Amino acid sequence: MDQQEEKIVNFFRFEDLRVYAKATDYATWLASNLGAPRTDSEKALVNSFCHSSYDIALNIAEGSSRSKSQFDHYLKISKTAIRECVVYTEISHNLGVMTEEQFNQSREYLMELTRMLGALIISLQRSAERRHESSADEDGDPYANDEMSY
């Protein structure tokens, strides 16, 4: 295998996640597609909207450095940020800050991000279940390898 065929692994592992790339694509798209706010209330809306879009990627990045159960928690926080963006999309469209086309594009991004995060959460949960099943099979204690001690 030559150097060009080798997969480059990023130092920060979250950068290898497709959902992280999609989240940063959305935040970039949003920042470049929202019109200039005309009023202070529109400025507050745009700032909050952009902040929520950044939170999607930021929580993926933060959670990736944690345990699987904590990663799951941070991914769910990312899903909360997506729901915030759905609300901001609707309000922005209603106020004329977003065109109909931008409204539809934003919703498409958000639906895809929701599906991707949902799949990753399910994958993490299945992995945790398999880990617990195998540890229970080995020594009869299903909590032997838990990350938390009680």
Short mmCIF file of N, CA and C in Angstrom, two decimals:
data_model
loop_
_atom_site.label_atom_id
_atom_site.label_comp_id
_atom_site.label_asym_id
_atom_site.label_seq_id
_atom_site.Cartn_x
_atom_site.Cartn_y
_atom_site.Cartn_z
N MET A 1 0.84 -1.17 0.00
CA MET A 1 0.00 0.00 0.00
C MET A 1 0.89 1.24 0.00
N ASP A 2 0.67 2.14 -0.97
CA ASP A 2 1.49 3.34 -0.99
C ASP A 2 0.89 4.41 -0.07
N GLN A 3 1.63 5.49 0.09
CA GLN A 3 1.23 6.53 1.04
C GLN A 3 -0.11 7.16 0.71
N GLN A 4 -0.41 7.30 -0.57
CA GLN A 4 -1.67 7.93 -0.96
C GLN A 4 -2.87 7.07 -0.60
N GLU A 5 -2.70 5.75 -0.54
CA GLU A 5 -3.81 4.86 -0.24
C GLU A 5 -4.05 4.72 1.26
N GLU A 6 -3.07 5.08 2.07
CA GLU A 6 -3.22 4.98 3.52
C GLU A 6 -4.23 6.01 4.00
N LYS A 7 -5.07 5.58 4.91
CA LYS A 7 -6.04 6.51 5.49
C LYS A 7 -5.33 7.38 6.51
N ILE A 8 -5.51 8.66 6.36
CA ILE A 8 -4.91 9.60 7.30
C ILE A 8 -5.82 9.68 8.52
N VAL A 9 -5.25 9.44 9.69
CA VAL A 9 -6.01 9.52 10.93
C VAL A 9 -5.65 10.85 11.59
N ASN A 10 -6.68 11.60 11.92
CA ASN A 10 -6.47 12.89 12.56
C ASN A 10 -6.01 12.71 14.00
N PHE A 11 -5.24 13.66 14.47
CA PHE A 11 -4.80 13.65 15.86
C PHE A 11 -6.01 13.72 16.78
N PHE A 12 -6.96 14.59 16.44
CA PHE A 12 -8.20 14.69 17.20
C PHE A 12 -9.20 13.74 16.55
N ARG A 13 -9.50 12.67 17.24
CA ARG A 13 -10.32 11.59 16.67
C ARG A 13 -11.70 12.05 16.22
N PHE A 14 -12.28 13.03 16.88
CA PHE A 14 -13.62 13.48 16.49
C PHE A 14 -13.64 14.03 15.06
N GLU A 15 -12.46 14.47 14.57
CA GLU A 15 -12.40 14.98 13.20
C GLU A 15 -12.62 13.88 12.17
N ASP A 16 -12.51 12.62 12.59
CA ASP A 16 -12.77 11.49 11.70
C ASP A 16 -14.25 11.14 11.62
N LEU A 17 -15.07 11.72 12.49
CA LEU A 17 -16.50 11.41 12.50
C LEU A 17 -17.23 12.19 11.41
N ARG A 18 -17.99 11.46 10.59
CA ARG A 18 -18.76 12.12 9.53
C ARG A 18 -19.78 13.10 10.09
N VAL A 19 -20.36 12.76 11.24
CA VAL A 19 -21.36 13.65 11.84
C VAL A 19 -20.72 14.96 12.29
N TYR A 20 -19.48 14.92 12.73
CA TYR A 20 -18.77 16.15 13.10
C TYR A 20 -18.57 17.02 11.86
N ALA A 21 -18.14 16.40 10.76
CA ALA A 21 -17.94 17.14 9.51
C ALA A 21 -19.25 17.76 9.03
N LYS A 22 -20.34 17.01 9.13
CA LYS A 22 -21.65 17.52 8.72
C LYS A 22 -22.06 18.68 9.62
N ALA A 23 -21.78 18.59 10.91
CA ALA A 23 -22.13 19.65 11.85
C ALA A 23 -21.35 20.94 11.54
N THR A 24 -20.07 20.81 11.23
CA THR A 24 -19.29 22.00 10.90
C THR A 24 -19.71 22.56 9.54
N ASP A 25 -20.09 21.67 8.61
CA ASP A 25 -20.61 22.13 7.32
C ASP A 25 -21.88 22.97 7.54
N TYR A 26 -22.75 22.49 8.42
CA TYR A 26 -23.99 23.21 8.67
C TYR A 26 -23.71 24.58 9.30
N ALA A 27 -22.85 24.63 10.30
CA ALA A 27 -22.54 25.91 10.95
C ALA A 27 -21.93 26.89 9.95
N THR A 28 -21.06 26.40 9.09
CA THR A 28 -20.44 27.25 8.07
C THR A 28 -21.48 27.72 7.06
N TRP A 29 -22.33 26.79 6.61
CA TRP A 29 -23.40 27.14 5.67
C TRP A 29 -24.30 28.21 6.28
N LEU A 30 -24.69 28.00 7.52
CA LEU A 30 -25.60 28.92 8.19
C LEU A 30 -24.99 30.32 8.29
N ALA A 31 -23.76 30.40 8.75
CA ALA A 31 -23.10 31.69 8.93
C ALA A 31 -22.97 32.45 7.61
N SER A 32 -22.79 31.72 6.52
CA SER A 32 -22.63 32.39 5.23
C SER A 32 -23.96 32.64 4.52
N ASN A 33 -25.05 32.04 4.99
CA ASN A 33 -26.34 32.19 4.31
C ASN A 33 -27.35 33.07 5.02
N LEU A 34 -27.13 33.34 6.29
CA LEU A 34 -28.06 34.24 6.97
C LEU A 34 -27.78 35.66 6.53
N GLY A 35 -28.83 36.37 6.24
CA GLY A 35 -28.66 37.76 5.83
C GLY A 35 -28.23 38.62 6.99
N ALA A 36 -27.78 39.81 6.66
CA ALA A 36 -27.39 40.76 7.70
C ALA A 36 -28.64 41.17 8.48
N PRO A 37 -28.57 41.09 9.80
CA PRO A 37 -29.73 41.48 10.60
C PRO A 37 -30.04 42.96 10.43
N ARG A 38 -31.35 43.28 10.36
CA ARG A 38 -31.80 44.66 10.15
C ARG A 38 -32.14 45.35 11.46
N THR A 39 -32.44 44.55 12.48
CA THR A 39 -32.84 45.14 13.77
C THR A 39 -32.06 44.46 14.89
N ASP A 40 -32.15 45.02 16.07
CA ASP A 40 -31.50 44.41 17.23
C ASP A 40 -32.09 43.04 17.53
N SER A 41 -33.40 42.88 17.37
CA SER A 41 -34.00 41.58 17.65
C SER A 41 -33.55 40.54 16.63
N GLU A 42 -33.39 40.93 15.37
CA GLU A 42 -32.86 40.00 14.36
C GLU A 42 -31.40 39.66 14.66
N LYS A 43 -30.64 40.65 15.12
CA LYS A 43 -29.24 40.40 15.48
C LYS A 43 -29.16 39.38 16.61
N ALA A 44 -30.01 39.52 17.62
CA ALA A 44 -30.05 38.56 18.73
C ALA A 44 -30.44 37.17 18.23
N LEU A 45 -31.41 37.12 17.32
CA LEU A 45 -31.84 35.84 16.74
C LEU A 45 -30.70 35.17 15.98
N VAL A 46 -30.04 35.91 15.12
CA VAL A 46 -28.94 35.36 14.32
C VAL A 46 -27.81 34.88 15.22
N ASN A 47 -27.46 35.68 16.23
CA ASN A 47 -26.39 35.28 17.15
C ASN A 47 -26.75 34.00 17.89
N SER A 48 -27.97 33.90 18.38
CA SER A 48 -28.40 32.70 19.09
C SER A 48 -28.45 31.49 18.16
N PHE A 49 -28.93 31.71 16.95
CA PHE A 49 -29.01 30.65 15.94
C PHE A 49 -27.61 30.12 15.64
N CYS A 50 -26.69 31.02 15.36
CA CYS A 50 -25.32 30.58 15.06
C CYS A 50 -24.71 29.87 16.27
N HIS A 51 -24.94 30.38 17.45
CA HIS A 51 -24.41 29.74 18.67
C HIS A 51 -24.91 28.30 18.78
N SER A 52 -26.20 28.09 18.56
CA SER A 52 -26.75 26.72 18.62
C SER A 52 -26.15 25.83 17.55
N SER A 53 -25.92 26.38 16.36
CA SER A 53 -25.32 25.57 15.29
C SER A 53 -23.89 25.18 15.65
N TYR A 54 -23.16 26.06 16.32
CA TYR A 54 -21.80 25.73 16.77
C TYR A 54 -21.84 24.66 17.85
N ASP A 55 -22.86 24.75 18.71
CA ASP A 55 -22.97 23.79 19.82
C ASP A 55 -23.11 22.35 19.34
N ILE A 56 -23.69 22.16 18.16
CA ILE A 56 -23.83 20.79 17.63
C ILE A 56 -22.44 20.17 17.52
N ALA A 57 -21.54 20.84 16.80
CA ALA A 57 -20.18 20.33 16.60
C ALA A 57 -19.37 20.35 17.89
N LEU A 58 -19.51 21.40 18.68
CA LEU A 58 -18.73 21.51 19.92
C LEU A 58 -19.02 20.36 20.88
N ASN A 59 -20.27 19.97 21.00
CA ASN A 59 -20.61 18.87 21.91
C ASN A 59 -20.15 17.52 21.38
N ILE A 60 -20.15 17.35 20.07
CA ILE A 60 -19.59 16.13 19.49
C ILE A 60 -18.10 16.05 19.83
N ALA A 61 -17.40 17.15 19.63
CA ALA A 61 -15.96 17.18 19.91
C ALA A 61 -15.68 16.93 21.39
N GLU A 62 -16.39 17.62 22.27
CA GLU A 62 -16.17 17.48 23.70
C GLU A 62 -16.48 16.06 24.16
N GLY A 63 -17.61 15.53 23.73
CA GLY A 63 -18.01 14.20 24.18
C GLY A 63 -17.10 13.09 23.69
N SER A 64 -16.47 13.29 22.55
CA SER A 64 -15.63 12.24 21.98
C SER A 64 -14.42 11.91 22.85
N SER A 65 -14.04 12.84 23.71
CA SER A 65 -12.87 12.61 24.57
C SER A 65 -13.26 11.98 25.91
N ARG A 66 -14.53 11.68 26.07
CA ARG A 66 -15.03 11.16 27.34
C ARG A 66 -15.33 9.66 27.22
N SER A 67 -15.87 9.11 28.29
CA SER A 67 -16.28 7.70 28.28
C SER A 67 -17.47 7.55 27.32
N LYS A 68 -17.80 6.32 26.99
CA LYS A 68 -18.91 6.09 26.07
C LYS A 68 -20.22 6.63 26.61
N SER A 69 -20.47 6.44 27.90
CA SER A 69 -21.74 6.93 28.46
C SER A 69 -21.76 8.47 28.45
N GLN A 70 -20.62 9.09 28.70
CA GLN A 70 -20.57 10.55 28.64
C GLN A 70 -20.68 11.05 27.20
N PHE A 71 -20.06 10.32 26.27
CA PHE A 71 -20.17 10.68 24.86
C PHE A 71 -21.63 10.64 24.44
N ASP A 72 -22.33 9.60 24.87
CA ASP A 72 -23.76 9.47 24.60
C ASP A 72 -24.50 10.71 25.11
N HIS A 73 -24.17 11.15 26.31
CA HIS A 73 -24.80 12.33 26.91
C HIS A 73 -24.53 13.58 26.06
N TYR A 74 -23.29 13.78 25.64
CA TYR A 74 -22.94 14.95 24.83
C TYR A 74 -23.61 14.90 23.46
N LEU A 75 -23.76 13.71 22.90
CA LEU A 75 -24.46 13.59 21.62
C LEU A 75 -25.93 13.98 21.78
N LYS A 76 -26.50 13.64 22.92
CA LYS A 76 -27.89 14.04 23.17
C LYS A 76 -28.00 15.56 23.35
N ILE A 77 -26.97 16.16 23.90
CA ILE A 77 -26.95 17.63 23.99
C ILE A 77 -26.87 18.23 22.58
N SER A 78 -26.09 17.59 21.70
CA SER A 78 -26.04 18.03 20.30
C SER A 78 -27.42 17.95 19.65
N LYS A 79 -28.17 16.90 19.97
CA LYS A 79 -29.53 16.79 19.44
C LYS A 79 -30.42 17.91 19.97
N THR A 80 -30.20 18.34 21.20
CA THR A 80 -30.94 19.47 21.74
C THR A 80 -30.61 20.73 20.94
N ALA A 81 -29.34 20.92 20.62
CA ALA A 81 -28.93 22.08 19.81
C ALA A 81 -29.58 22.03 18.42
N ILE A 82 -29.73 20.83 17.88
CA ILE A 82 -30.40 20.69 16.58
C ILE A 82 -31.85 21.16 16.69
N ARG A 83 -32.53 20.73 17.75
CA ARG A 83 -33.93 21.16 17.93
C ARG A 83 -34.02 22.67 18.10
N GLU A 84 -33.04 23.27 18.78
CA GLU A 84 -33.01 24.73 18.87
C GLU A 84 -32.89 25.34 17.48
N CYS A 85 -32.04 24.75 16.65
CA CYS A 85 -31.85 25.26 15.29
C CYS A 85 -33.12 25.11 14.45
N VAL A 86 -33.90 24.06 14.70
CA VAL A 86 -35.18 23.90 14.00
C VAL A 86 -36.09 25.09 14.34
N VAL A 87 -36.15 25.45 15.61
CA VAL A 87 -36.98 26.59 16.03
C VAL A 87 -36.45 27.88 15.43
N TYR A 88 -35.13 28.09 15.49
CA TYR A 88 -34.55 29.29 14.90
C TYR A 88 -34.77 29.36 13.40
N THR A 89 -34.75 28.21 12.74
CA THR A 89 -35.01 28.16 11.30
C THR A 89 -36.42 28.67 11.01
N GLU A 90 -37.37 28.17 11.77
CA GLU A 90 -38.77 28.57 11.58
C GLU A 90 -38.94 30.08 11.82
N ILE A 91 -38.40 30.57 12.92
CA ILE A 91 -38.55 32.00 13.24
C ILE A 91 -37.84 32.86 12.20
N SER A 92 -36.64 32.45 11.80
CA SER A 92 -35.89 33.21 10.79
C SER A 92 -36.66 33.29 9.48
N HIS A 93 -37.27 32.18 9.11
CA HIS A 93 -38.07 32.17 7.88
C HIS A 93 -39.29 33.08 8.03
N ASN A 94 -39.97 32.98 9.17
CA ASN A 94 -41.16 33.81 9.40
C ASN A 94 -40.84 35.30 9.38
N LEU A 95 -39.65 35.67 9.84
CA LEU A 95 -39.25 37.08 9.88
C LEU A 95 -38.61 37.57 8.57
N GLY A 96 -38.40 36.66 7.63
CA GLY A 96 -37.79 37.04 6.37
C GLY A 96 -36.28 37.09 6.40
N VAL A 97 -35.69 36.57 7.47
CA VAL A 97 -34.22 36.51 7.56
C VAL A 97 -33.70 35.37 6.67
N MET A 98 -34.56 34.36 6.45
CA MET A 98 -34.23 33.21 5.61
C MET A 98 -35.25 33.11 4.47
N THR A 99 -34.74 32.80 3.29
CA THR A 99 -35.64 32.57 2.16
C THR A 99 -36.27 31.18 2.29
N GLU A 100 -37.21 30.91 1.46
CA GLU A 100 -37.86 29.59 1.44
C GLU A 100 -36.82 28.50 1.13
N GLU A 101 -35.95 28.78 0.17
CA GLU A 101 -34.91 27.80 -0.19
C GLU A 101 -33.95 27.56 0.98
N GLN A 102 -33.53 28.61 1.65
CA GLN A 102 -32.64 28.47 2.81
C GLN A 102 -33.34 27.72 3.94
N PHE A 103 -34.62 28.02 4.14
CA PHE A 103 -35.42 27.32 5.14
C PHE A 103 -35.39 25.81 4.87
N ASN A 104 -35.64 25.43 3.62
CA ASN A 104 -35.64 24.00 3.25
C ASN A 104 -34.26 23.38 3.39
N GLN A 105 -33.22 24.11 2.99
CA GLN A 105 -31.86 23.59 3.12
C GLN A 105 -31.49 23.39 4.58
N SER A 106 -31.84 24.35 5.43
CA SER A 106 -31.53 24.24 6.85
C SER A 106 -32.22 23.02 7.44
N ARG A 107 -33.48 22.84 7.13
CA ARG A 107 -34.22 21.68 7.65
C ARG A 107 -33.61 20.36 7.16
N GLU A 108 -33.18 20.32 5.91
CA GLU A 108 -32.54 19.10 5.38
C GLU A 108 -31.25 18.78 6.16
N TYR A 109 -30.42 19.79 6.37
CA TYR A 109 -29.21 19.61 7.18
C TYR A 109 -29.57 19.06 8.56
N LEU A 110 -30.55 19.69 9.19
CA LEU A 110 -30.90 19.32 10.56
C LEU A 110 -31.49 17.92 10.65
N MET A 111 -32.29 17.54 9.66
CA MET A 111 -32.83 16.17 9.66
C MET A 111 -31.71 15.14 9.47
N GLU A 112 -30.78 15.44 8.57
CA GLU A 112 -29.67 14.52 8.36
C GLU A 112 -28.79 14.41 9.60
N LEU A 113 -28.52 15.54 10.23
CA LEU A 113 -27.73 15.51 11.47
C LEU A 113 -28.44 14.70 12.56
N THR A 114 -29.74 14.84 12.66
CA THR A 114 -30.51 14.09 13.65
C THR A 114 -30.40 12.59 13.39
N ARG A 115 -30.53 12.19 12.14
CA ARG A 115 -30.40 10.76 11.79
C ARG A 115 -29.00 10.25 12.10
N MET A 116 -27.99 11.02 11.76
CA MET A 116 -26.61 10.60 11.99
C MET A 116 -26.31 10.47 13.48
N LEU A 117 -26.74 11.46 14.26
CA LEU A 117 -26.51 11.40 15.71
C LEU A 117 -27.28 10.24 16.33
N GLY A 118 -28.51 10.03 15.88
CA GLY A 118 -29.30 8.91 16.39
C GLY A 118 -28.62 7.58 16.14
N ALA A 119 -28.07 7.41 14.94
CA ALA A 119 -27.37 6.17 14.61
C ALA A 119 -26.12 6.00 15.48
N LEU A 120 -25.39 7.08 15.71
CA LEU A 120 -24.19 7.00 16.54
C LEU A 120 -24.55 6.69 17.99
N ILE A 121 -25.62 7.28 18.49
CA ILE A 121 -26.06 7.00 19.86
C ILE A 121 -26.45 5.54 20.00
N ILE A 122 -27.20 5.02 19.05
CA ILE A 122 -27.60 3.60 19.08
C ILE A 122 -26.37 2.71 19.04
N SER A 123 -25.40 3.06 18.22
CA SER A 123 -24.16 2.28 18.12
C SER A 123 -23.42 2.26 19.45
N LEU A 124 -23.33 3.40 20.10
CA LEU A 124 -22.66 3.47 21.41
C LEU A 124 -23.41 2.64 22.45
N GLN A 125 -24.71 2.71 22.43
CA GLN A 125 -25.52 1.96 23.40
C GLN A 125 -25.38 0.46 23.18
N ARG A 126 -25.36 0.03 21.92
CA ARG A 126 -25.18 -1.40 21.63
C ARG A 126 -23.81 -1.87 22.06
N SER A 127 -22.82 -1.02 21.83
CA SER A 127 -21.45 -1.36 22.24
C SER A 127 -21.39 -1.52 23.76
N ALA A 128 -22.05 -0.63 24.48
CA ALA A 128 -22.07 -0.71 25.95
C ALA A 128 -22.80 -1.97 26.41
N GLU A 129 -23.90 -2.32 25.73
CA GLU A 129 -24.64 -3.53 26.09
C GLU A 129 -23.78 -4.77 25.88
N ARG A 130 -23.08 -4.82 24.74
CA ARG A 130 -22.21 -5.97 24.47
C ARG A 130 -21.09 -6.07 25.51
N ARG A 131 -20.56 -4.92 25.91
CA ARG A 131 -19.48 -4.90 26.91
C ARG A 131 -20.00 -5.44 28.24
N HIS A 132 -21.20 -5.01 28.62
CA HIS A 132 -21.79 -5.48 29.89
C HIS A 132 -22.12 -6.97 29.82
N GLU A 133 -22.61 -7.42 28.67
CA GLU A 133 -22.93 -8.84 28.53
C GLU A 133 -21.68 -9.69 28.63
N SER A 134 -20.60 -9.24 27.98
CA SER A 134 -19.38 -10.04 28.01
C SER A 134 -18.75 -10.03 29.39
N SER A 135 -18.83 -8.90 30.11
CA SER A 135 -18.25 -8.88 31.45
C SER A 135 -19.09 -9.72 32.40
N ALA A 136 -20.39 -9.77 32.21
CA ALA A 136 -21.25 -10.61 33.05
C ALA A 136 -20.99 -12.08 32.77
N ASP A 137 -20.74 -12.41 31.51
CA ASP A 137 -20.46 -13.79 31.15
C ASP A 137 -19.14 -14.27 31.73
N GLU A 138 -18.17 -13.36 31.81
CA GLU A 138 -16.84 -13.75 32.25
C GLU A 138 -16.78 -14.04 33.75
N ASP A 139 -17.36 -13.16 34.57
CA ASP A 139 -17.18 -13.35 36.00
C ASP A 139 -18.49 -13.23 36.80
N GLY A 140 -19.61 -13.13 36.10
CA GLY A 140 -20.89 -13.10 36.78
C GLY A 140 -21.25 -11.74 37.35
N ASP A 141 -20.38 -10.77 37.29
CA ASP A 141 -20.68 -9.44 37.82
C ASP A 141 -20.89 -8.48 36.65
N PRO A 142 -22.15 -8.11 36.35
CA PRO A 142 -22.40 -7.26 35.18
C PRO A 142 -21.86 -5.84 35.33
N TYR A 143 -21.47 -5.45 36.53
CA TYR A 143 -20.98 -4.09 36.74
C TYR A 143 -19.48 -4.04 36.99
N ALA A 144 -18.80 -5.13 36.77
CA ALA A 144 -17.38 -5.20 37.08
C ALA A 144 -16.56 -4.19 36.30
N ASN A 145 -16.94 -3.92 35.07
CA ASN A 145 -16.15 -3.02 34.24
C ASN A 145 -16.77 -1.65 34.09
N ASP A 146 -17.75 -1.29 34.91
CA ASP A 146 -18.37 0.03 34.84
C ASP A 146 -17.33 1.10 35.12
N GLU A 147 -17.52 2.23 34.48
CA GLU A 147 -16.58 3.34 34.65
C GLU A 147 -16.82 4.07 35.96
N MET A 148 -17.99 3.92 36.54
CA MET A 148 -18.29 4.61 37.79
C MET A 148 -18.23 3.61 38.94
N SER A 149 -17.76 4.06 40.05
CA SER A 149 -17.80 3.21 41.25
C SER A 149 -18.82 3.79 42.19
N TYR A 150 -19.51 2.92 42.90
CA TYR A 150 -20.59 3.38 43.78
C TYR A 150 -20.18 3.26 45.23
#
